[in-house]
Amino acid sequence: MKSKPEAEDGVAAAAVDYGNRTIVLVGLMGAGKSSVGRRLAAALNLPFRDADTEIETASNMTIPDFFELHGEAAFREGERKVIARLLEEPRHVLATGGGAFMDPETRRLIAEKGCAIWLRADLDVIYKRCMKRNNRPLLKSGNPRETLQRLMNERYPVYAEADIIVDSGDGPHEIVVDKIISALATSASEGHLHENAGNE
Ligand code: S3P
């Protein structure tokens, strides 16, 4: 687990009380957002929402079909609306699709209403997990490993804007859940200290 550098993140994190904010998992496909999110929600006794599933329910079609029929731009628009709606709901754990956090408006809303947690994983872990299923439209054409590397190059600097960064390796999802819970607890106690310091 690694939070952002002190100067950039320590004070900002301390000033934010994540206690009543929706926990938003971001990261590349295959990072484990849905699997970790479901377990994290159970551990924290919070509802779990998956933005991709919500899009599938709202459109009554699978994501590959949505991409095929309406194209990526329409998907991104739907994704932005669905996440904006979910962020209005009471506190929950929200798994987002890998491209969601790349949208500036979605990032702004998450910064305002949520706590973004980037599940960071390396290419080997991502590639291995993605190859287990054939449901990612972005990996349907071309060389999937190269596509994933390109997406990592484009997206990792943006995912790094998340409030908390947690490494997601090859091990059991429970380990990642524990790391997230302790990262949240750390930022909560920093917030508490900060608040006390401000009141003195
Ligand atoms: C996408 C990731 C997918 C899904 C869509 C686009 C992306 O979600 O939203 O296929 O742009 O990386 P997962 O990250 O849950 O696979």
PDB file of C-alpha atoms and ligand atoms in Angstrom:
ATOM      1  CA  MET A   1       0.000   0.000   0.000  1.00  0.00           C
ATOM      2  CA  LYS A   2       1.210   3.456  -0.764  1.00  0.00           C
ATOM      3  CA  SER A   3      -0.526   6.752  -0.249  1.00  0.00           C
ATOM      4  CA  LYS A   4       0.379   9.736  -2.368  1.00  0.00           C
ATOM      5  CA  PRO A   5       3.445  11.725  -1.229  1.00  0.00           C
ATOM      6  CA  GLU A   6       3.063  13.595   2.047  1.00  0.00           C
ATOM      7  CA  ALA A   7       3.272  17.127   0.714  1.00  0.00           C
ATOM      8  CA  GLU A   8       0.692  16.482  -1.954  1.00  0.00           C
ATOM      9  CA  ASP A   9      -1.615  14.192  -0.107  1.00  0.00           C
ATOM     10  CA  GLY A  10      -0.973  14.175   3.630  1.00  0.00           C
ATOM     11  CA  VAL A  11      -2.515  17.521   4.459  1.00  0.00           C
ATOM     12  CA  ALA A  12      -5.279  17.263   1.865  1.00  0.00           C
ATOM     13  CA  ALA A  13      -6.246  13.782   3.062  1.00  0.00           C
ATOM     14  CA  ALA A  14      -6.191  14.990   6.635  1.00  0.00           C
ATOM     15  CA  ALA A  15      -8.571  17.803   5.795  1.00  0.00           C
ATOM     16  CA  VAL A  16     -11.140  15.457   4.255  1.00  0.00           C
ATOM     17  CA  ASP A  17     -13.384  13.284   6.361  1.00  0.00           C
ATOM     18  CA  TYR A  18     -13.921  10.160   4.266  1.00  0.00           C
ATOM     19  CA  GLY A  19     -16.207   8.812   6.970  1.00  0.00           C
ATOM     20  CA  ASN A  20     -19.436   9.485   5.131  1.00  0.00           C
ATOM     21  CA  ARG A  21     -18.199   9.445   1.560  1.00  0.00           C
ATOM     22  CA  THR A  22     -18.797   6.760  -1.003  1.00  0.00           C
ATOM     23  CA  ILE A  23     -15.664   4.703  -1.557  1.00  0.00           C
ATOM     24  CA  VAL A  24     -14.929   4.692  -5.278  1.00  0.00           C
ATOM     25  CA  LEU A  25     -12.610   2.044  -6.675  1.00  0.00           C
ATOM     26  CA  VAL A  26     -10.736   3.062  -9.799  1.00  0.00           C
ATOM     27  CA  GLY A  27      -8.076   1.346 -11.875  1.00  0.00           C
ATOM     28  CA  LEU A  28      -7.465  -0.609 -15.036  1.00  0.00           C
ATOM     29  CA  MET A  29      -9.621  -3.566 -16.065  1.00  0.00           C
ATOM     30  CA  GLY A  30      -8.459  -6.664 -14.244  1.00  0.00           C
ATOM     31  CA  ALA A  31      -7.230  -4.717 -11.218  1.00  0.00           C
ATOM     32  CA  GLY A  32      -9.952  -6.387  -9.120  1.00  0.00           C
ATOM     33  CA  LYS A  33     -12.298  -3.441  -8.578  1.00  0.00           C
ATOM     34  CA  SER A  34     -15.512  -5.484  -8.595  1.00  0.00           C
ATOM     35  CA  SER A  35     -14.205  -8.474  -6.615  1.00  0.00           C
ATOM     36  CA  VAL A  36     -12.432  -6.306  -4.051  1.00  0.00           C
ATOM     37  CA  GLY A  37     -15.346  -3.858  -3.955  1.00  0.00           C
ATOM     38  CA  ARG A  38     -17.880  -6.556  -3.124  1.00  0.00           C
ATOM     39  CA  ARG A  39     -15.719  -7.878  -0.289  1.00  0.00           C
ATOM     40  CA  LEU A  40     -14.882  -4.390   0.971  1.00  0.00           C
ATOM     41  CA  ALA A  41     -18.575  -3.480   1.082  1.00  0.00           C
ATOM     42  CA  ALA A  42     -19.344  -6.633   3.068  1.00  0.00           C
ATOM     43  CA  ALA A  43     -16.482  -5.915   5.487  1.00  0.00           C
ATOM     44  CA  LEU A  44     -17.658  -2.331   6.038  1.00  0.00           C
ATOM     45  CA  ASN A  45     -21.315  -3.293   6.078  1.00  0.00           C
ATOM     46  CA  LEU A  46     -22.069  -0.937   3.187  1.00  0.00           C
ATOM     47  CA  PRO A  47     -24.066  -1.499  -0.001  1.00  0.00           C
ATOM     48  CA  PHE A  48     -22.071  -2.355  -3.106  1.00  0.00           C
ATOM     49  CA  ARG A  49     -22.644  -0.869  -6.564  1.00  0.00           C
ATOM     50  CA  ASP A  50     -20.898  -1.677  -9.807  1.00  0.00           C
ATOM     51  CA  ALA A  51     -21.095   1.075 -12.424  1.00  0.00           C
ATOM     52  CA  ASP A  52     -20.699  -1.383 -15.325  1.00  0.00           C
ATOM     53  CA  THR A  53     -23.577  -3.502 -14.009  1.00  0.00           C
ATOM     54  CA  GLU A  54     -25.721  -0.392 -13.565  1.00  0.00           C
ATOM     55  CA  ILE A  55     -25.034   0.588 -17.180  1.00  0.00           C
ATOM     56  CA  GLU A  56     -25.967  -2.913 -18.318  1.00  0.00           C
ATOM     57  CA  THR A  57     -29.200  -2.785 -16.332  1.00  0.00           C
ATOM     58  CA  ALA A  58     -30.112   0.709 -17.528  1.00  0.00           C
ATOM     59  CA  SER A  59     -29.444  -0.124 -21.181  1.00  0.00           C
ATOM     60  CA  ASN A  60     -30.673  -3.699 -20.946  1.00  0.00           C
ATOM     61  CA  MET A  61     -27.615  -4.986 -22.797  1.00  0.00           C
ATOM     62  CA  THR A  62     -24.125  -6.210 -22.056  1.00  0.00           C
ATOM     63  CA  ILE A  63     -21.173  -3.815 -22.261  1.00  0.00           C
ATOM     64  CA  PRO A  64     -19.704  -5.540 -25.351  1.00  0.00           C
ATOM     65  CA  ASP A  65     -23.107  -5.226 -27.064  1.00  0.00           C
ATOM     66  CA  PHE A  66     -23.368  -1.581 -25.981  1.00  0.00           C
ATOM     67  CA  PHE A  67     -19.958  -0.804 -27.509  1.00  0.00           C
ATOM     68  CA  GLU A  68     -20.871  -2.648 -30.673  1.00  0.00           C
ATOM     69  CA  LEU A  69     -24.274  -1.003 -31.102  1.00  0.00           C
ATOM     70  CA  HIS A  70     -23.693   2.535 -29.814  1.00  0.00           C
ATOM     71  CA  GLY A  71     -19.898   2.973 -29.785  1.00  0.00           C
ATOM     72  CA  GLU A  72     -17.465   4.054 -27.093  1.00  0.00           C
ATOM     73  CA  ALA A  73     -18.479   7.750 -27.012  1.00  0.00           C
ATOM     74  CA  ALA A  74     -22.096   6.847 -26.122  1.00  0.00           C
ATOM     75  CA  PHE A  75     -20.823   4.399 -23.514  1.00  0.00           C
ATOM     76  CA  ARG A  76     -18.708   7.131 -21.894  1.00  0.00           C
ATOM     77  CA  GLU A  77     -21.688   9.468 -21.776  1.00  0.00           C
ATOM     78  CA  GLY A  78     -23.851   6.786 -20.155  1.00  0.00           C
ATOM     79  CA  GLU A  79     -21.047   5.937 -17.741  1.00  0.00           C
ATOM     80  CA  ARG A  80     -20.698   9.590 -16.674  1.00  0.00           C
ATOM     81  CA  LYS A  81     -24.459   9.877 -16.006  1.00  0.00           C
ATOM     82  CA  VAL A  82     -24.674   6.585 -14.121  1.00  0.00           C
ATOM     83  CA  ILE A  83     -21.742   7.472 -11.856  1.00  0.00           C
ATOM     84  CA  ALA A  84     -23.159  10.960 -11.195  1.00  0.00           C
ATOM     85  CA  ARG A  85     -26.448   9.323 -10.167  1.00  0.00           C
ATOM     86  CA  LEU A  86     -24.747   6.733  -7.958  1.00  0.00           C
ATOM     87  CA  LEU A  87     -22.731   9.428  -6.191  1.00  0.00           C
ATOM     88  CA  GLU A  88     -26.037  10.973  -5.092  1.00  0.00           C
ATOM     89  CA  GLU A  89     -26.971   7.750  -3.272  1.00  0.00           C
ATOM     90  CA  PRO A  90     -26.194   7.157   0.396  1.00  0.00           C
ATOM     91  CA  ARG A  91     -22.671   6.030   1.194  1.00  0.00           C
ATOM     92  CA  HIS A  92     -21.645   2.804  -0.514  1.00  0.00           C
ATOM     93  CA  VAL A  93     -18.699   1.090  -2.178  1.00  0.00           C
ATOM     94  CA  LEU A  94     -18.668   1.814  -5.915  1.00  0.00           C
ATOM     95  CA  ALA A  95     -16.618  -0.120  -8.466  1.00  0.00           C
ATOM     96  CA  THR A  96     -16.122   1.891 -11.660  1.00  0.00           C
ATOM     97  CA  GLY A  97     -15.132   0.736 -15.145  1.00  0.00           C
ATOM     98  CA  GLY A  98     -11.484   1.269 -16.061  1.00  0.00           C
ATOM     99  CA  GLY A  99     -12.143   4.316 -18.250  1.00  0.00           C
ATOM    100  CA  ALA A 100     -14.491   6.148 -15.879  1.00  0.00           C
ATOM    101  CA  PHE A 101     -11.868   8.077 -13.887  1.00  0.00           C
ATOM    102  CA  MET A 102     -10.373   9.389 -17.146  1.00  0.00           C
ATOM    103  CA  ASP A 103     -13.407  11.630 -17.566  1.00  0.00           C
ATOM    104  CA  PRO A 104     -12.637  15.051 -15.999  1.00  0.00           C
ATOM    105  CA  GLU A 105     -16.241  15.640 -14.888  1.00  0.00           C
ATOM    106  CA  THR A 106     -16.403  12.209 -13.238  1.00  0.00           C
ATOM    107  CA  ARG A 107     -13.087  12.886 -11.498  1.00  0.00           C
ATOM    108  CA  ARG A 108     -14.393  16.221 -10.264  1.00  0.00           C
ATOM    109  CA  LEU A 109     -17.584  14.631  -8.887  1.00  0.00           C
ATOM    110  CA  ILE A 110     -15.654  11.837  -7.193  1.00  0.00           C
ATOM    111  CA  ALA A 111     -13.298  14.399  -5.616  1.00  0.00           C
ATOM    112  CA  GLU A 112     -16.310  16.342  -4.365  1.00  0.00           C
ATOM    113  CA  LYS A 113     -18.438  13.473  -3.081  1.00  0.00           C
ATOM    114  CA  GLY A 114     -16.321  10.347  -2.790  1.00  0.00           C
ATOM    115  CA  CYS A 115     -13.021   8.892  -1.780  1.00  0.00           C
ATOM    116  CA  ALA A 116     -11.150   7.520  -4.798  1.00  0.00           C
ATOM    117  CA  ILE A 117      -9.026   4.436  -4.261  1.00  0.00           C
ATOM    118  CA  TRP A 118      -6.765   3.338  -7.102  1.00  0.00           C
ATOM    119  CA  LEU A 119      -6.186  -0.393  -7.197  1.00  0.00           C
ATOM    120  CA  ARG A 120      -2.790  -0.356  -8.855  1.00  0.00           C
ATOM    121  CA  ALA A 121      -1.493  -3.529 -10.476  1.00  0.00           C
ATOM    122  CA  ASP A 122       1.349  -4.317 -12.833  1.00  0.00           C
ATOM    123  CA  LEU A 123       1.007  -5.470 -16.414  1.00  0.00           C
ATOM    124  CA  ASP A 124       1.528  -9.183 -15.705  1.00  0.00           C
ATOM    125  CA  VAL A 125      -1.229  -9.263 -13.083  1.00  0.00           C
ATOM    126  CA  ILE A 126      -3.604  -7.244 -15.259  1.00  0.00           C
ATOM    127  CA  TYR A 127      -2.899  -9.276 -18.375  1.00  0.00           C
ATOM    128  CA  LYS A 128      -3.330 -12.626 -16.618  1.00  0.00           C
ATOM    129  CA  ARG A 129      -6.654 -11.606 -15.111  1.00  0.00           C
ATOM    130  CA  CYS A 130      -7.999 -10.075 -18.323  1.00  0.00           C
ATOM    131  CA  MET A 131      -7.172 -13.207 -20.301  1.00  0.00           C
ATOM    132  CA  LYS A 132      -9.471 -15.254 -18.070  1.00  0.00           C
ATOM    133  CA  ARG A 133     -12.533 -13.614 -19.607  1.00  0.00           C
ATOM    134  CA  ASN A 134     -13.391 -12.386 -23.040  1.00  0.00           C
ATOM    135  CA  ASN A 135     -15.731  -9.537 -22.118  1.00  0.00           C
ATOM    136  CA  ARG A 136     -13.595  -6.437 -22.631  1.00  0.00           C
ATOM    137  CA  PRO A 137     -14.439  -4.616 -25.862  1.00  0.00           C
ATOM    138  CA  LEU A 138     -11.189  -2.631 -25.765  1.00  0.00           C
ATOM    139  CA  LEU A 139      -9.203  -5.891 -25.890  1.00  0.00           C
ATOM    140  CA  LYS A 140     -11.135  -7.443 -28.745  1.00  0.00           C
ATOM    141  CA  SER A 141      -8.922  -6.105 -31.516  1.00  0.00           C
ATOM    142  CA  GLY A 142      -5.138  -5.902 -31.702  1.00  0.00           C
ATOM    143  CA  ASN A 143      -2.626  -7.382 -29.276  1.00  0.00           C
ATOM    144  CA  PRO A 144      -4.243  -7.317 -25.793  1.00  0.00           C
ATOM    145  CA  ARG A 145      -0.953  -7.068 -23.927  1.00  0.00           C
ATOM    146  CA  GLU A 146       0.130  -4.097 -26.018  1.00  0.00           C
ATOM    147  CA  THR A 147      -3.277  -2.467 -25.604  1.00  0.00           C
ATOM    148  CA  LEU A 148      -3.077  -2.896 -21.834  1.00  0.00           C
ATOM    149  CA  GLN A 149       0.438  -1.414 -21.785  1.00  0.00           C
ATOM    150  CA  ARG A 150      -0.761   1.574 -23.812  1.00  0.00           C
ATOM    151  CA  LEU A 151      -3.749   2.070 -21.489  1.00  0.00           C
ATOM    152  CA  MET A 152      -1.432   1.877 -18.484  1.00  0.00           C
ATOM    153  CA  ASN A 153       0.820   4.558 -19.981  1.00  0.00           C
ATOM    154  CA  GLU A 154      -2.159   6.817 -20.648  1.00  0.00           C
ATOM    155  CA  ARG A 155      -4.119   6.175 -17.509  1.00  0.00           C
ATOM    156  CA  TYR A 156      -1.760   5.557 -14.621  1.00  0.00           C
ATOM    157  CA  PRO A 157      -0.736   9.220 -14.312  1.00  0.00           C
ATOM    158  CA  VAL A 158      -4.443  10.109 -14.043  1.00  0.00           C
ATOM    159  CA  TYR A 159      -5.355   7.252 -11.683  1.00  0.00           C
ATOM    160  CA  ALA A 160      -2.545   8.639  -9.499  1.00  0.00           C
ATOM    161  CA  GLU A 161      -4.855  11.562  -8.686  1.00  0.00           C
ATOM    162  CA  ALA A 162      -6.883   9.165  -6.490  1.00  0.00           C
ATOM    163  CA  ASP A 163      -6.997   9.947  -2.765  1.00  0.00           C
ATOM    164  CA  ILE A 164      -5.508   6.588  -1.806  1.00  0.00           C
ATOM    165  CA  ILE A 165      -3.355   4.167  -3.802  1.00  0.00           C
ATOM    166  CA  VAL A 166      -3.337   0.477  -2.952  1.00  0.00           C
ATOM    167  CA  ASP A 167      -1.273  -2.139  -4.749  1.00  0.00           C
ATOM    168  CA  SER A 168      -3.255  -5.097  -5.971  1.00  0.00           C
ATOM    169  CA  GLY A 169      -1.052  -8.108  -6.589  1.00  0.00           C
ATOM    170  CA  ASP A 170      -1.636 -11.705  -7.495  1.00  0.00           C
ATOM    171  CA  GLY A 171      -2.695 -12.718  -3.981  1.00  0.00           C
ATOM    172  CA  PRO A 172      -6.150 -13.089  -2.448  1.00  0.00           C
ATOM    173  CA  HIS A 173      -8.530 -10.125  -2.686  1.00  0.00           C
ATOM    174  CA  GLU A 174      -8.883 -10.130   1.106  1.00  0.00           C
ATOM    175  CA  ILE A 175      -5.341  -8.767   1.397  1.00  0.00           C
ATOM    176  CA  VAL A 176      -6.285  -5.772  -0.741  1.00  0.00           C
ATOM    177  CA  VAL A 177      -9.459  -5.275   1.304  1.00  0.00           C
ATOM    178  CA  ASP A 178      -7.394  -5.187   4.509  1.00  0.00           C
ATOM    179  CA  LYS A 179      -4.971  -2.683   2.960  1.00  0.00           C
ATOM    180  CA  ILE A 180      -7.850  -0.404   1.972  1.00  0.00           C
ATOM    181  CA  ILE A 181      -9.434  -0.569   5.406  1.00  0.00           C
ATOM    182  CA  SER A 182      -6.178   0.357   7.105  1.00  0.00           C
ATOM    183  CA  ALA A 183      -5.515   3.161   4.587  1.00  0.00           C
ATOM    184  CA  LEU A 184      -8.982   4.562   5.315  1.00  0.00           C
ATOM    185  CA  ALA A 185      -8.380   4.269   9.042  1.00  0.00           C
ATOM    186  CA  THR A 186      -5.044   6.072   8.711  1.00  0.00           C
ATOM    187  CA  SER A 187      -6.549   8.955   6.779  1.00  0.00           C
ATOM    188  CA  ALA A 188      -9.440   9.114   9.269  1.00  0.00           C
ATOM    189  CA  SER A 189      -7.034   9.397  12.197  1.00  0.00           C
ATOM    190  CA  GLU A 190      -4.971  11.998  10.332  1.00  0.00           C
ATOM    191  CA  GLY A 191      -8.195  13.926   9.753  1.00  0.00           C
ATOM    192  CA  HIS A 192      -9.014  13.680  13.434  1.00  0.00           C
ATOM    193  CA  LEU A 193      -5.565  14.922  14.456  1.00  0.00           C
ATOM    194  CA  HIS A 194      -5.789  17.712  11.939  1.00  0.00           C
ATOM    195  CA  GLU A 195      -9.181  18.729  13.270  1.00  0.00           C
ATOM    196  CA  ASN A 196      -7.887  18.732  16.843  1.00  0.00           C
ATOM    197  CA  ALA A 197      -4.840  20.744  15.848  1.00  0.00           C
ATOM    198  CA  GLY A 198      -7.096  23.290  14.168  1.00  0.00           C
ATOM    199  CA  ASN A 199      -9.225  23.634  17.288  1.00  0.00           C
ATOM    200  CA  GLU A 200      -6.388  24.302  19.677  1.00  0.00           C
TER     201      GLU A 200
HETATM  202  C1  S3P B   1     -13.314  -0.225 -19.777  1.00  0.00           C
HETATM  203  C2  S3P B   1     -13.336  -1.094 -18.714  1.00  0.00           C
HETATM  204  C3  S3P B   1     -14.480  -1.977 -18.444  1.00  0.00           C
HETATM  205  C4  S3P B   1     -15.777  -1.425 -19.056  1.00  0.00           C
HETATM  206  C5  S3P B   1     -15.560  -1.111 -20.490  1.00  0.00           C
HETATM  207  C6  S3P B   1     -14.457  -0.080 -20.720  1.00  0.00           C
HETATM  208  C7  S3P B   1     -12.118   0.646 -19.968  1.00  0.00           C
HETATM  209  O1  S3P B   1     -14.664  -2.115 -17.033  1.00  0.00           O
HETATM  210  O2  S3P B   1     -16.219  -0.283 -18.369  1.00  0.00           O
HETATM  211  O3  S3P B   1     -15.258  -2.311 -21.144  1.00  0.00           O
HETATM  212  O4  S3P B   1     -12.209   1.646 -20.691  1.00  0.00           O
HETATM  213  O5  S3P B   1     -11.067   0.337 -19.375  1.00  0.00           O
HETATM  214  P1  S3P B   1     -13.665  -2.959 -16.085  1.00  0.00           P
HETATM  215  O6  S3P B   1     -12.536  -2.044 -15.726  1.00  0.00           O
HETATM  216  O7  S3P B   1     -14.518  -3.281 -14.893  1.00  0.00           O
HETATM  217  O8  S3P B   1     -13.259  -4.158 -16.845  1.00  0.00           O
END
